[in-house]
Tab-separated table of C-alpha atoms and ligand atoms in Angstrom:
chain	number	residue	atom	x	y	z
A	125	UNK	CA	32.755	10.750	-3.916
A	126	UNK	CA	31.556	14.089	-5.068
A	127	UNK	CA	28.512	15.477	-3.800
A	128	UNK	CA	25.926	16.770	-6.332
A	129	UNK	CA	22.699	19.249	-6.173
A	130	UNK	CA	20.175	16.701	-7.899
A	131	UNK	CA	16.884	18.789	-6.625
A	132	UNK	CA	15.978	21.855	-6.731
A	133	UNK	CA	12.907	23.148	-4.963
A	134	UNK	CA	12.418	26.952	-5.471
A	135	UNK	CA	9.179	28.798	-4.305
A	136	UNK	CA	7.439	25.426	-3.563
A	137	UNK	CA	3.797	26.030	-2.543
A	138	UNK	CA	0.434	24.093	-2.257
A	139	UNK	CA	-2.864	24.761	-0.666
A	140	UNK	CA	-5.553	22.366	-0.389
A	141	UNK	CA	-9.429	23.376	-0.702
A	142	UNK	CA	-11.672	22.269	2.437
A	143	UNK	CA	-14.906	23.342	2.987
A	144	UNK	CA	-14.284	25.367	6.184
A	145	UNK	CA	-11.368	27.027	4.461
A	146	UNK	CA	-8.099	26.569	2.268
A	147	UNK	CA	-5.233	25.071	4.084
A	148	UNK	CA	-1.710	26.055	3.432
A	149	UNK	CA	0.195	22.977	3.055
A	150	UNK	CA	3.493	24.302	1.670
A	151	UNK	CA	4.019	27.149	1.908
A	152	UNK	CA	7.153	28.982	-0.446
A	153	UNK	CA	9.848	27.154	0.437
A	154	UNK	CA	13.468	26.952	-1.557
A	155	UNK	CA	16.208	24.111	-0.724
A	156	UNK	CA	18.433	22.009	-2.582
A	157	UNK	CA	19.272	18.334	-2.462
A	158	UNK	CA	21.865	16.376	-2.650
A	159	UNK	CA	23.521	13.165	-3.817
A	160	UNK	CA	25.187	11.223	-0.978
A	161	UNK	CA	23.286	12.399	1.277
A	162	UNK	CA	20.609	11.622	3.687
A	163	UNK	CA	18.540	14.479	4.361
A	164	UNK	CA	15.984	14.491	7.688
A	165	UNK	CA	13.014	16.811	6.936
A	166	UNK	CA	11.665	16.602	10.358
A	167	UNK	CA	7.921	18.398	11.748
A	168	UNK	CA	4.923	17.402	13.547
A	169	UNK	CA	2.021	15.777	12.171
A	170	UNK	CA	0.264	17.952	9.762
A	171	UNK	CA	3.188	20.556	9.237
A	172	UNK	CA	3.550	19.460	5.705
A	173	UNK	CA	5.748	17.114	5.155
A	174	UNK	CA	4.303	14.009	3.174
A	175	UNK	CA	2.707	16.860	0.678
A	176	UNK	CA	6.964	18.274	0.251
A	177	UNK	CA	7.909	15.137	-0.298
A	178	UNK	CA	5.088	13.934	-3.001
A	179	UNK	CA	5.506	17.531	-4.794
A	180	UNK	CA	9.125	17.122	-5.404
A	181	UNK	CA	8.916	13.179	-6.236
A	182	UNK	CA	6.762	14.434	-8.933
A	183	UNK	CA	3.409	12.640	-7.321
A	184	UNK	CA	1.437	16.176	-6.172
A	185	UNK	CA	1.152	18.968	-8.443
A	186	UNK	CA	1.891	22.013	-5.938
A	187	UNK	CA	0.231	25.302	-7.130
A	188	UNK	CA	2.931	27.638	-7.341
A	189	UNK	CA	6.974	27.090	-7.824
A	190	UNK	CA	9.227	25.137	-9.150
A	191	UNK	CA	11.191	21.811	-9.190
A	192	UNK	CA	13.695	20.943	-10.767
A	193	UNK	CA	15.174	16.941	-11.122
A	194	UNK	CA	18.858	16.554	-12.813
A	195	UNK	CA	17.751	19.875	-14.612
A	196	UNK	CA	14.293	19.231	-15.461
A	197	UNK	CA	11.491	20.970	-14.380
A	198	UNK	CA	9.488	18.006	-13.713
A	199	UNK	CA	6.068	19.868	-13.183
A	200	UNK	CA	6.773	21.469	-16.396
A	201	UNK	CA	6.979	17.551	-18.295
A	202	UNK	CA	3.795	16.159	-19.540
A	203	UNK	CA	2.660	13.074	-17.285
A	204	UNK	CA	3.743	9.992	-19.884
A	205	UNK	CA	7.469	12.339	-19.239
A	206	UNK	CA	7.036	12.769	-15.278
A	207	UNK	CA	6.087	8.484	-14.872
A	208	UNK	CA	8.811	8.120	-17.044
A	209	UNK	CA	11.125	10.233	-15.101
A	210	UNK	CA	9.971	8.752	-11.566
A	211	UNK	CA	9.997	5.030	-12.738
A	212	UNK	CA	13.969	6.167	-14.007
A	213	UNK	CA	15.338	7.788	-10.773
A	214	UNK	CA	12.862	7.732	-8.095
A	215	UNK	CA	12.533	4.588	-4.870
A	216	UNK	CA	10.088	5.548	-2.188
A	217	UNK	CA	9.399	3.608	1.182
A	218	UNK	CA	6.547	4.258	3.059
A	219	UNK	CA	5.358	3.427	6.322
A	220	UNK	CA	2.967	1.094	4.899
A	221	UNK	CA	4.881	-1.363	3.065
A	222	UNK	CA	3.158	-2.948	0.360
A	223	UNK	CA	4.026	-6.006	0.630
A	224	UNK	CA	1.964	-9.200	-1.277
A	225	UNK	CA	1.657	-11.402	0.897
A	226	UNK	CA	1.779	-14.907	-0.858
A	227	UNK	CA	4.944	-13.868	-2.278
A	228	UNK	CA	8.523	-15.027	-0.417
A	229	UNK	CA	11.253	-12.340	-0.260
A	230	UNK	CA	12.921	-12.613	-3.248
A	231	UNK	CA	9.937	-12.982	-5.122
A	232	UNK	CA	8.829	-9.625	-4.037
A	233	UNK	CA	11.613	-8.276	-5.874
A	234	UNK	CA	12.006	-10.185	-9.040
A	235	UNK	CA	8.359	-9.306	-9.763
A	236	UNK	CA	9.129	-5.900	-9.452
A	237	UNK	CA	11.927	-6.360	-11.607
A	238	UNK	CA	9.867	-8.180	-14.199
A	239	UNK	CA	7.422	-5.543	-14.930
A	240	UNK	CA	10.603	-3.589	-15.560
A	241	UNK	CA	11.552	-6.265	-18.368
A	242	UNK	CA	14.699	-7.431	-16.402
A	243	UNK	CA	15.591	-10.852	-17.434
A	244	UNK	CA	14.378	-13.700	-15.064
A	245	UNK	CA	18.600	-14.500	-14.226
A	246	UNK	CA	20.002	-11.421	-13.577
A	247	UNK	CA	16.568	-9.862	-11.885
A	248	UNK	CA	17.491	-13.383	-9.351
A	249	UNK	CA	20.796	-11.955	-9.234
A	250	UNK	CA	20.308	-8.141	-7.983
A	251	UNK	CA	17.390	-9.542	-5.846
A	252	UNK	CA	19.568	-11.930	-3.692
A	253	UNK	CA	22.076	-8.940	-3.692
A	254	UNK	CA	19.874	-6.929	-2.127
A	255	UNK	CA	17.966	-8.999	0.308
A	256	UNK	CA	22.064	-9.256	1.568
A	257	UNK	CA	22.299	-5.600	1.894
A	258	UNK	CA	19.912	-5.021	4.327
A	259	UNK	CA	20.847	-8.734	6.049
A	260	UNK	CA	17.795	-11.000	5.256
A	261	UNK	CA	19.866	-12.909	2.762
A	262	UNK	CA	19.013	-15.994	4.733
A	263	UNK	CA	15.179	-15.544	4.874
A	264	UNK	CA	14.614	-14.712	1.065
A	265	UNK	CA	12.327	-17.351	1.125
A	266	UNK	CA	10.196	-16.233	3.655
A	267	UNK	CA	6.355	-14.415	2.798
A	268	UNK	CA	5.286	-11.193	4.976
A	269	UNK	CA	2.945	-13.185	7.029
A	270	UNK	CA	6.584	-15.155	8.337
A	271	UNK	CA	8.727	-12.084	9.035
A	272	UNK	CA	8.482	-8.983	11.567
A	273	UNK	CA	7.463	-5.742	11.021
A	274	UNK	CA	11.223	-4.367	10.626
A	275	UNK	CA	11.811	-6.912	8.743
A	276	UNK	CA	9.090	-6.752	6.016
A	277	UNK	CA	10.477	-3.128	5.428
A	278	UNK	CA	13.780	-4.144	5.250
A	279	UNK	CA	12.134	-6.553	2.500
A	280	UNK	CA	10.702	-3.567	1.171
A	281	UNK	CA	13.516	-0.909	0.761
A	282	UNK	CA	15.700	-4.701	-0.578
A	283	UNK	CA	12.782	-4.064	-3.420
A	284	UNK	CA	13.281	-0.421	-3.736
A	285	UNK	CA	16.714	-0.522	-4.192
A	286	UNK	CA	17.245	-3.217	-6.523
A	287	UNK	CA	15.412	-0.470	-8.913
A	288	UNK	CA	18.488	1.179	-8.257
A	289	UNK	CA	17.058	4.448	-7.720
A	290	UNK	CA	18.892	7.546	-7.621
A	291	UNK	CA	16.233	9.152	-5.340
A	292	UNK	CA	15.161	7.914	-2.630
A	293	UNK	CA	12.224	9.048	-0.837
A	294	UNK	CA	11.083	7.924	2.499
A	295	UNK	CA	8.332	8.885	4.527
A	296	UNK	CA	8.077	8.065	7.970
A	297	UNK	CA	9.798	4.871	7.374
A	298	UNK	CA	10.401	3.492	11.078
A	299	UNK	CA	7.366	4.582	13.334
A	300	UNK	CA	5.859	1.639	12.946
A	301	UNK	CA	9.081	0.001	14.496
A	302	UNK	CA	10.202	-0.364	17.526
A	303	UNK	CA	13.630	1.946	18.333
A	304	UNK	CA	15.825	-0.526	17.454
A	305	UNK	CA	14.782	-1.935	14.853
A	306	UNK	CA	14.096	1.487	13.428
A	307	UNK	CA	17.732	2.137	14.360
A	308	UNK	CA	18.819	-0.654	11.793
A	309	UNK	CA	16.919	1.004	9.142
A	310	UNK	CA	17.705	4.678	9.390
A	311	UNK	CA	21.558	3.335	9.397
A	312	UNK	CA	21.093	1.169	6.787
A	313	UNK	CA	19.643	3.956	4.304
A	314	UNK	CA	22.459	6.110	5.458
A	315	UNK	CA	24.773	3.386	4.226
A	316	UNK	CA	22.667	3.638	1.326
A	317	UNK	CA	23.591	7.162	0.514
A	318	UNK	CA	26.752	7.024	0.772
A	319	UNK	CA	27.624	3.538	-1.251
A	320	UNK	CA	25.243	3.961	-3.990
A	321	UNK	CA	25.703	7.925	-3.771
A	322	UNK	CA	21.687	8.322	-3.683
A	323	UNK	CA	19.982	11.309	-2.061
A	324	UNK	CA	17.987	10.280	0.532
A	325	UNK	CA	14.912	12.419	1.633
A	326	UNK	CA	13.486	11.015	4.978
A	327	UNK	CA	10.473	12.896	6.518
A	328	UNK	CA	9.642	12.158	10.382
A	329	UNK	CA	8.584	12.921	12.954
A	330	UNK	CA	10.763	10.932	14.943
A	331	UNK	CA	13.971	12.300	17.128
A	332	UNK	CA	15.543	9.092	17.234
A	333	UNK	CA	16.693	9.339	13.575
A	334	UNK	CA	18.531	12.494	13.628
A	335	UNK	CA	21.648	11.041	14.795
A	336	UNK	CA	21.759	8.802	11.516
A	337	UNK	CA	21.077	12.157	9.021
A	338	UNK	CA	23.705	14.474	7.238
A	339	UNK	CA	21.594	17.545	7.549
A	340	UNK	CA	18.186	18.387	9.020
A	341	UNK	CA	15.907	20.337	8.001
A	342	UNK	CA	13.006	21.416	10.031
A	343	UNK	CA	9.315	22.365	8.777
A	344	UNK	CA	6.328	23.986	10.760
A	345	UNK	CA	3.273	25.354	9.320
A	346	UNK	CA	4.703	24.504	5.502
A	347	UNK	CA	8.071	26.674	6.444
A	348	UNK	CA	11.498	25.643	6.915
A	349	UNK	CA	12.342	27.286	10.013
A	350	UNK	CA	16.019	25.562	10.331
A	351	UNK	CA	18.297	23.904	7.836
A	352	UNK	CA	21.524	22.802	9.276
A	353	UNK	CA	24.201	20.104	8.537
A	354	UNK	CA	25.273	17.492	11.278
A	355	UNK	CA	28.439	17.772	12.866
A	356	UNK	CA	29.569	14.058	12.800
B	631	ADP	N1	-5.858	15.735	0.569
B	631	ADP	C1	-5.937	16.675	1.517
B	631	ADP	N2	-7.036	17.457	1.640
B	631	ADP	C2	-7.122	18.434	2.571
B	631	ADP	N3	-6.142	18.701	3.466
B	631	ADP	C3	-5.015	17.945	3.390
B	631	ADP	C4	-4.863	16.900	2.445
B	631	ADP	N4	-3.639	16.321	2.623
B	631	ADP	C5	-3.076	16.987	3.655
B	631	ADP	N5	-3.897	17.963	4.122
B	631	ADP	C6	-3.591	18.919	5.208
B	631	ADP	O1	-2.413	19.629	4.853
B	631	ADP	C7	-1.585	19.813	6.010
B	631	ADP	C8	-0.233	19.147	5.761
B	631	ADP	O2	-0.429	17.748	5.673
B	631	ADP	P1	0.762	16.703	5.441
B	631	ADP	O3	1.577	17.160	4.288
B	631	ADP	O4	0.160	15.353	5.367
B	631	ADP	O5	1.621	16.897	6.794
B	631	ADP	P2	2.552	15.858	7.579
B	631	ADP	O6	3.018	14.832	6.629
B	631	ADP	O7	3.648	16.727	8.129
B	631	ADP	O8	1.723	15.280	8.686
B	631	ADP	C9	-2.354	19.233	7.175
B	631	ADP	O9	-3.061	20.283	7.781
B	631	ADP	C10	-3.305	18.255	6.525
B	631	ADP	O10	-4.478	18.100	7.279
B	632	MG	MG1	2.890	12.744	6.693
């Protein structure tokens, strides 16, 4: 298990026009990412966080800098080249779910999996698989109106990582659970990291996750102002 820089961010920045004035969003920041890893890019509401994480997942086109995925500048693809590249590597859970709701567990996933022309069997396969990783093996049967909160996003990264992403990006996945269930899932895409050997990039604002990261990094104002690895 070798640890490998699979992002680099260099110079990042990315303003966004208001009428009153222009707000600095991100403002020229430089870090590296890496696999096995789950990186906590903690910061209070509105320091810039969920802009970081769509600019270097390739969803927000920052103004100035550059980043670079498995050494390609991804702002510098064309957009057919950047979908491409995010469908490829990239798994993102978000606060809000997604779920549909007349669809059980399992089905969740294996649609997903169809529209990425996996065949019906094996797309049953990985889906089962991963409904047992995050331990709702037993309820892949149930639909989102049937199953908790911290359970419909456990249904939720199941679907995410049956892509088998390489990158996973998660923001503020857990404060709409309750501490221990939010617990489970910060530990669970730890485990996730360091099985599958994905980087994980988790933005909160939520203390009770540190203890589950490898490093933290903190942002105010669009500006790292620590970066530090977790003594475990
Ligand atoms: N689409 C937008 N238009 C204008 N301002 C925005 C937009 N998105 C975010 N902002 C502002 O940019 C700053 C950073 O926002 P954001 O990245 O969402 O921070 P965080 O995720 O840490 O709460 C905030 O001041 C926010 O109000
Ligand atoms: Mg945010």
């Amino acid at each position: 298990m070798t640890k490998s820089a699979v992002i680099k961010v260099t110079g990042l920045s990315k303003h966004y026009q208001t009428l009153a004035k222009p707000i600095v969003a991100i403002d020229n920041i430089t870090f590296t990412l890496y696999s096995h890893q789950m990186t906590l890019f903690k910061g209070p509401s509105g320091s810039g966080k969920s802009s970081v994480l769509s600019a270097i997942s390739g969803l927000l086109k920052p103004d100035a800098g550059e980043v670079n995925g498995f050494g390609q500048d991804i702002w510098a693809l064309n957009r057919p080249m950047r979908t491409r590249f995010r469908r490829k590597h990239c798994g993102f859970v978000f606060q809000k779910v997604g779920l549909f709701p007349a669809l059980t567990a399992i089905e969740q996933i294996i649609t997903m999996l169809a529209l990425m022309n996996v065949p019906d069997k094996i797309a049953r396969e990985r889906a089962l698989e991963c409904l047992d990783l995050v331990g709702l093996s037993d309820r892949f049967d149930s639909k989102p109106g049937e199953l908790s909160g911290g359970q419909n996003q456990r249904v939720a990264i199941a679907r995410m990582l049956a892509k088998r992403p390489d990158l996973i990006f998660c923001d503020e996945p857990t404060s709409a659970l309750d501490g221990k269930t939010g617990s489970n899932i910060a530990g669970l895409l730890r485990k996730v990291a360091k099985e599958t050997g994905a980087m994980v990039f988790c933005v909160t604002h939520d203390d009770r996750l540190s203890a589950f990261a490898d490093r933290i990094v903190e942002i105010e104002d669009g500006k790292i102002i620590s970066d530090n690895m977790v003594e475990k």
